[in-house]
mmCIF file of C-alpha atoms in Angstrom:
data_model
loop_
_atom_site.group_PDB
_atom_site.id
_atom_site.type_symbol
_atom_site.label_atom_id
_atom_site.label_comp_id
_atom_site.label_asym_id
_atom_site.label_seq_id
_atom_site.Cartn_x
_atom_site.Cartn_y
_atom_site.Cartn_z
ATOM 1 C CA LEU T 1 8.202 18.948 -19.724
ATOM 2 C CA SER T 2 4.649 17.112 -20.203
ATOM 3 C CA LEU T 3 2.986 14.304 -18.107
ATOM 4 C CA THR T 4 3.220 10.759 -19.504
ATOM 5 C CA GLU T 5 1.668 8.718 -17.041
ATOM 6 C CA ILE T 6 0.704 7.798 -13.517
ATOM 7 C CA ASN T 7 0.805 3.881 -12.543
ATOM 8 C CA THR T 8 3.581 2.150 -10.634
ATOM 9 C CA ASN T 9 6.524 4.282 -12.176
ATOM 10 C CA GLY T 10 4.451 7.647 -10.913
ATOM 11 C CA ILE T 11 4.405 10.202 -12.767
ATOM 12 C CA LEU T 12 7.798 10.207 -15.311
ATOM 13 C CA ASN T 13 9.633 12.353 -16.768
ATOM 14 C CA SER T 14 8.799 12.780 -20.714
ATOM 15 C CA ASN T 15 12.295 13.663 -21.103
ATOM 16 C CA ILE T 16 13.437 9.824 -19.886
ATOM 17 C CA GLU T 17 12.183 6.753 -21.958
ATOM 18 C CA ALA T 18 9.377 5.689 -19.785
ATOM 19 C CA LEU T 19 9.502 1.470 -18.221
ATOM 20 C CA ASN T 20 6.809 -0.864 -20.525
ATOM 21 C CA LEU T 21 5.775 -3.428 -18.404
ATOM 22 C CA ASN T 22 3.515 -5.007 -20.935
ATOM 23 C CA ASN T 23 7.219 -5.794 -23.317
ATOM 24 C CA ILE T 24 9.043 -7.424 -19.812
ATOM 25 C CA SER T 25 7.158 -10.326 -20.137
ATOM 26 C CA ASN T 26 4.242 -12.819 -20.391
ATOM 27 C CA ASN T 27 4.217 -14.805 -17.203
ATOM 28 C CA TYR T 28 5.102 -14.883 -13.693
ATOM 29 C CA SER T 29 8.279 -17.225 -13.934
ATOM 30 C CA ASP T 30 9.647 -14.182 -16.304
ATOM 31 C CA TYR T 31 8.042 -11.226 -13.757
ATOM 32 C CA LYS T 32 9.706 -12.911 -10.872
ATOM 33 C CA LYS T 33 13.019 -12.467 -12.790
ATOM 34 C CA ASP T 34 12.555 -8.562 -13.515
ATOM 35 C CA ASN T 35 14.358 -6.699 -10.936
ATOM 36 C CA SER T 36 12.067 -3.984 -12.504
ATOM 37 C CA ARG T 37 9.619 -4.593 -10.596
ATOM 38 C CA PHE T 38 10.599 -5.101 -6.980
ATOM 39 C CA ILE T 39 11.838 -2.122 -4.843
ATOM 40 C CA ALA T 40 14.242 -3.088 -2.339
ATOM 41 C CA HIS T 41 12.127 -0.728 0.607
ATOM 42 C CA VAL T 42 15.122 1.301 3.220
ATOM 43 C CA GLY T 43 17.527 -0.809 1.616
ATOM 44 C CA GLY T 44 16.042 -4.294 1.755
ATOM 45 C CA GLU T 45 15.841 -6.741 4.537
ATOM 46 C CA ILE T 46 19.296 -7.772 6.199
ATOM 47 C CA GLU T 47 19.463 -10.910 8.782
ATOM 48 C CA LYS T 48 15.721 -10.425 9.758
ATOM 49 C CA ASN T 49 16.112 -6.394 10.001
ATOM 50 C CA LYS T 50 13.877 -4.187 8.164
ATOM 51 C CA TYR T 51 14.512 -0.059 7.790
ATOM 52 C CA THR T 52 18.317 -0.110 8.145
ATOM 53 C CA ASN T 53 19.245 2.097 5.608
ATOM 54 C CA SER T 54 22.317 0.703 5.500
ATOM 55 C CA LEU T 55 25.486 -0.012 3.500
ATOM 56 C CA GLU T 56 25.049 -3.825 3.974
ATOM 57 C CA ALA T 57 21.373 -3.773 3.006
ATOM 58 C CA LEU T 58 22.019 -2.023 -0.485
ATOM 59 C CA ASP T 59 25.094 -5.118 -0.971
ATOM 60 C CA LEU T 60 22.927 -8.209 -0.112
ATOM 61 C CA ASN T 61 19.981 -6.882 -1.916
ATOM 62 C CA TYR T 62 21.883 -5.990 -5.036
ATOM 63 C CA ASN T 63 23.160 -9.180 -4.833
ATOM 64 C CA LYS T 64 20.125 -10.770 -4.785
ATOM 65 C CA GLY T 65 19.112 -9.104 -8.081
ATOM 66 C CA PHE T 66 17.526 -5.906 -6.755
ATOM 67 C CA ARG T 67 17.988 -2.636 -8.847
ATOM 68 C CA LEU T 68 15.436 -0.256 -7.595
ATOM 69 C CA PHE T 69 16.576 0.927 -4.130
ATOM 70 C CA GLU T 70 14.493 3.410 -1.652
ATOM 71 C CA LEU T 71 15.692 5.094 0.882
ATOM 72 C CA ASP T 72 14.134 7.135 3.822
ATOM 73 C CA ILE T 73 16.090 10.237 3.800
ATOM 74 C CA ILE T 74 16.270 12.868 6.267
ATOM 75 C CA GLN T 75 18.431 15.563 7.063
ATOM 76 C CA THR T 76 21.111 16.038 10.405
ATOM 77 C CA THR T 77 21.281 19.221 12.490
ATOM 78 C CA ASP T 78 23.579 20.511 9.997
ATOM 79 C CA GLY T 79 21.564 20.241 6.976
ATOM 80 C CA ILE T 80 23.260 16.891 5.763
ATOM 81 C CA PHE T 81 21.025 14.064 4.332
ATOM 82 C CA VAL T 82 21.122 10.815 5.638
ATOM 83 C CA ALA T 83 19.349 7.792 5.574
ATOM 84 C CA ALA T 84 17.316 6.770 8.414
ATOM 85 C CA HIS T 85 13.942 6.324 8.475
ATOM 86 C CA ASP T 86 12.719 8.856 11.661
ATOM 87 C CA TRP T 87 15.131 10.290 14.340
ATOM 88 C CA ASN T 88 13.464 8.456 16.734
ATOM 89 C CA HIS T 89 13.629 5.440 15.092
ATOM 90 C CA TRP T 90 17.099 6.172 14.473
ATOM 91 C CA LYS T 91 17.155 6.296 17.769
ATOM 92 C CA LYS T 92 16.656 3.100 19.011
ATOM 93 C CA ILE T 93 18.277 0.839 16.164
ATOM 94 C CA THR T 94 21.787 2.753 17.234
ATOM 95 C CA ALA T 95 21.320 2.394 21.074
ATOM 96 C CA TYR T 96 21.700 6.310 20.913
ATOM 97 C CA ASN T 97 21.159 7.899 24.241
ATOM 98 C CA ASP T 98 21.274 11.705 23.591
ATOM 99 C CA THR T 99 19.041 14.376 21.769
ATOM 100 C CA ILE T 100 17.832 14.161 18.556
ATOM 101 C CA PRO T 101 18.270 14.910 15.586
ATOM 102 C CA VAL T 102 21.929 14.530 15.352
ATOM 103 C CA THR T 103 24.559 16.107 13.792
ATOM 104 C CA LEU T 104 26.234 14.137 10.440
ATOM 105 C CA LYS T 105 29.497 12.993 12.914
ATOM 106 C CA GLN T 106 27.424 11.789 15.753
ATOM 107 C CA PHE T 107 24.927 10.321 13.222
ATOM 108 C CA LEU T 108 28.162 8.156 11.319
ATOM 109 C CA SER T 109 29.400 7.566 14.605
ATOM 110 C CA LYS T 110 26.358 4.995 15.360
ATOM 111 C CA LYS T 111 26.464 1.670 13.755
ATOM 112 C CA ILE T 112 22.746 0.179 13.246
ATOM 113 C CA PHE T 113 21.604 -2.529 14.875
ATOM 114 C CA GLY T 114 25.489 -2.611 16.335
ATOM 115 C CA LYS T 115 27.024 -3.379 13.205
ATOM 116 C CA TYR T 116 25.856 -1.846 10.494
ATOM 117 C CA THR T 117 26.871 1.065 8.744
ATOM 118 C CA PRO T 118 24.706 4.301 7.947
ATOM 119 C CA LEU T 119 24.837 6.088 4.830
ATOM 120 C CA ASP T 120 25.246 9.903 4.375
ATOM 121 C CA MET T 121 24.916 11.818 0.738
ATOM 122 C CA VAL T 122 28.826 11.039 0.467
ATOM 123 C CA ALA T 123 28.022 7.314 1.035
ATOM 124 C CA ILE T 124 24.799 7.079 -1.559
ATOM 125 C CA ASN T 125 26.730 8.574 -4.111
ATOM 126 C CA ALA T 126 29.830 6.331 -3.611
ATOM 127 C CA TRP T 127 27.334 3.196 -3.803
ATOM 128 C CA PHE T 128 24.907 4.414 -6.935
ATOM 129 C CA GLY T 129 28.382 5.454 -8.272
ATOM 130 C CA GLU T 130 29.989 1.780 -8.120
ATOM 131 C CA HIS T 131 26.335 0.435 -8.837
ATOM 132 C CA LYS T 132 25.316 2.066 -12.199
ATOM 133 C CA ASP T 133 22.285 -0.251 -13.233
ATOM 134 C CA ALA T 134 21.194 0.630 -9.515
ATOM 135 C CA SER T 135 18.350 3.609 -9.208
ATOM 136 C CA LEU T 136 17.343 5.615 -5.754
ATOM 137 C CA VAL T 137 13.605 5.670 -4.918
ATOM 138 C CA THR T 138 13.759 8.290 -1.865
ATOM 139 C CA ASP T 139 10.691 9.018 0.942
ATOM 140 C CA LYS T 140 10.654 11.643 3.189
ATOM 141 C CA VAL T 141 12.445 14.166 1.656
ATOM 142 C CA ASN T 142 10.752 16.836 -0.053
ATOM 143 C CA ASP T 143 13.262 19.173 -0.872
ATOM 144 C CA HIS T 144 13.726 17.911 -4.796
ATOM 145 C CA MET T 145 15.910 20.858 -5.708
ATOM 146 C CA ILE T 146 18.504 20.098 -3.300
ATOM 147 C CA PHE T 147 18.727 16.605 -3.122
ATOM 148 C CA SER T 148 18.542 15.890 -6.521
ATOM 149 C CA LYS T 149 21.676 18.326 -7.587
ATOM 150 C CA LEU T 150 23.532 16.541 -4.537
ATOM 151 C CA PHE T 151 22.416 13.230 -5.993
ATOM 152 C CA ILE T 152 25.140 11.857 -8.435
ATOM 153 C CA ASP T 153 22.955 10.791 -11.347
ATOM 154 C CA LYS T 154 19.285 12.428 -11.729
ATOM 155 C CA THR T 155 18.217 9.863 -14.580
ATOM 156 C CA ARG T 156 18.225 6.833 -11.681
ATOM 157 C CA LEU T 157 16.474 9.729 -9.045
ATOM 158 C CA MET T 158 13.091 8.782 -8.643
ATOM 159 C CA MET T 159 11.206 11.147 -5.768
ATOM 160 C CA GLU T 160 8.358 10.316 -3.891
ATOM 161 C CA LEU T 161 6.821 14.107 -3.735
ATOM 162 C CA PHE T 162 4.493 15.406 -0.625
ATOM 163 C CA ASP T 163 2.471 18.368 -2.103
ATOM 164 C CA LYS T 164 1.742 19.375 -5.848
ATOM 165 C CA GLN T 165 4.018 22.535 -5.810
ATOM 166 C CA SER T 166 6.870 19.992 -5.223
ATOM 167 C CA LEU T 167 5.575 17.345 -7.601
ATOM 168 C CA ASP T 168 5.286 20.345 -10.366
ATOM 169 C CA LYS T 169 8.563 21.437 -9.763
ATOM 170 C CA GLY T 170 10.052 17.626 -9.143
ATOM 171 C CA LEU T 171 8.637 17.004 -13.330
ATOM 172 C CA LYS T 172 11.226 20.136 -14.375
ATOM 173 C CA ALA T 173 13.884 18.683 -12.534
ATOM 174 C CA GLY T 174 15.104 15.854 -14.883
ATOM 175 C CA ILE T 175 14.857 13.097 -12.555
ATOM 176 C CA LEU T 176 13.666 10.002 -13.980
ATOM 177 C CA SER T 177 10.296 10.059 -12.035
ATOM 178 C CA ALA T 178 8.645 12.538 -9.964
ATOM 179 C CA MET T 179 5.991 9.928 -7.649
ATOM 180 C CA PRO T 180 2.972 11.668 -5.639
ATOM 181 C CA SER T 181 2.133 10.634 -2.360
ATOM 182 C CA GLN T 182 -0.709 8.890 -1.448
ATOM 183 C CA SER T 183 -2.204 12.242 -0.150
ATOM 184 C CA ILE T 184 -1.194 13.854 -3.444
ATOM 185 C CA ILE T 185 -3.283 10.553 -5.176
ATOM 186 C CA ASN T 186 -6.270 11.238 -3.266
ATOM 187 C CA ASN T 187 -6.684 14.731 -4.042
ATOM 188 C CA ILE T 188 -5.967 15.118 -7.948
ATOM 189 C CA THR T 189 -8.549 16.043 -10.252
ATOM 190 C CA ILE T 190 -9.114 16.196 -14.091
ATOM 191 C CA LYS T 191 -7.751 19.602 -14.114
ATOM 192 C CA ASP T 192 -3.976 18.450 -12.363
ATOM 193 C CA VAL T 193 -3.549 15.918 -14.821
ATOM 194 C CA LYS T 194 -4.175 18.305 -17.877
#
């Protein structure tokens, strides 16, 4: 694989067609209609609630026109990937009052803000399986090889990665985009790009 570009798309896999922002639109009114320019962070805001990483947030923001969805991905104590910002935040928004991190069963038993559905890999894959024009952008997970094998469609997977070794491997994993974290960008040299 060769490096194609680094910009708002991260570092794109050269085997997948790059998004050319210059060909999308020529003015603001077109830009604001362009659903490939905006990412629904943590699934997008829902009822003024942020950081839900919930099924309902995905549905609502998909219906608003978003097609890029960032989810924070962490692992349960039994090794299952789930969508949550971090365990302390999850504990707060679910009113969970026991030890964290939790098992998958415990995670799925708690509604977010008492009403939103939590997401595990089964639910994430089901949702993206039904919404074939949507792409997933991950945050928090640095195990690109395992996660990319579990996600339903690598060609719709963009992963923020947190060290150079993971970034190099991510570029070879067949995902749409391996995006360097800010810490990598801050330390990147010309030698790294060549």
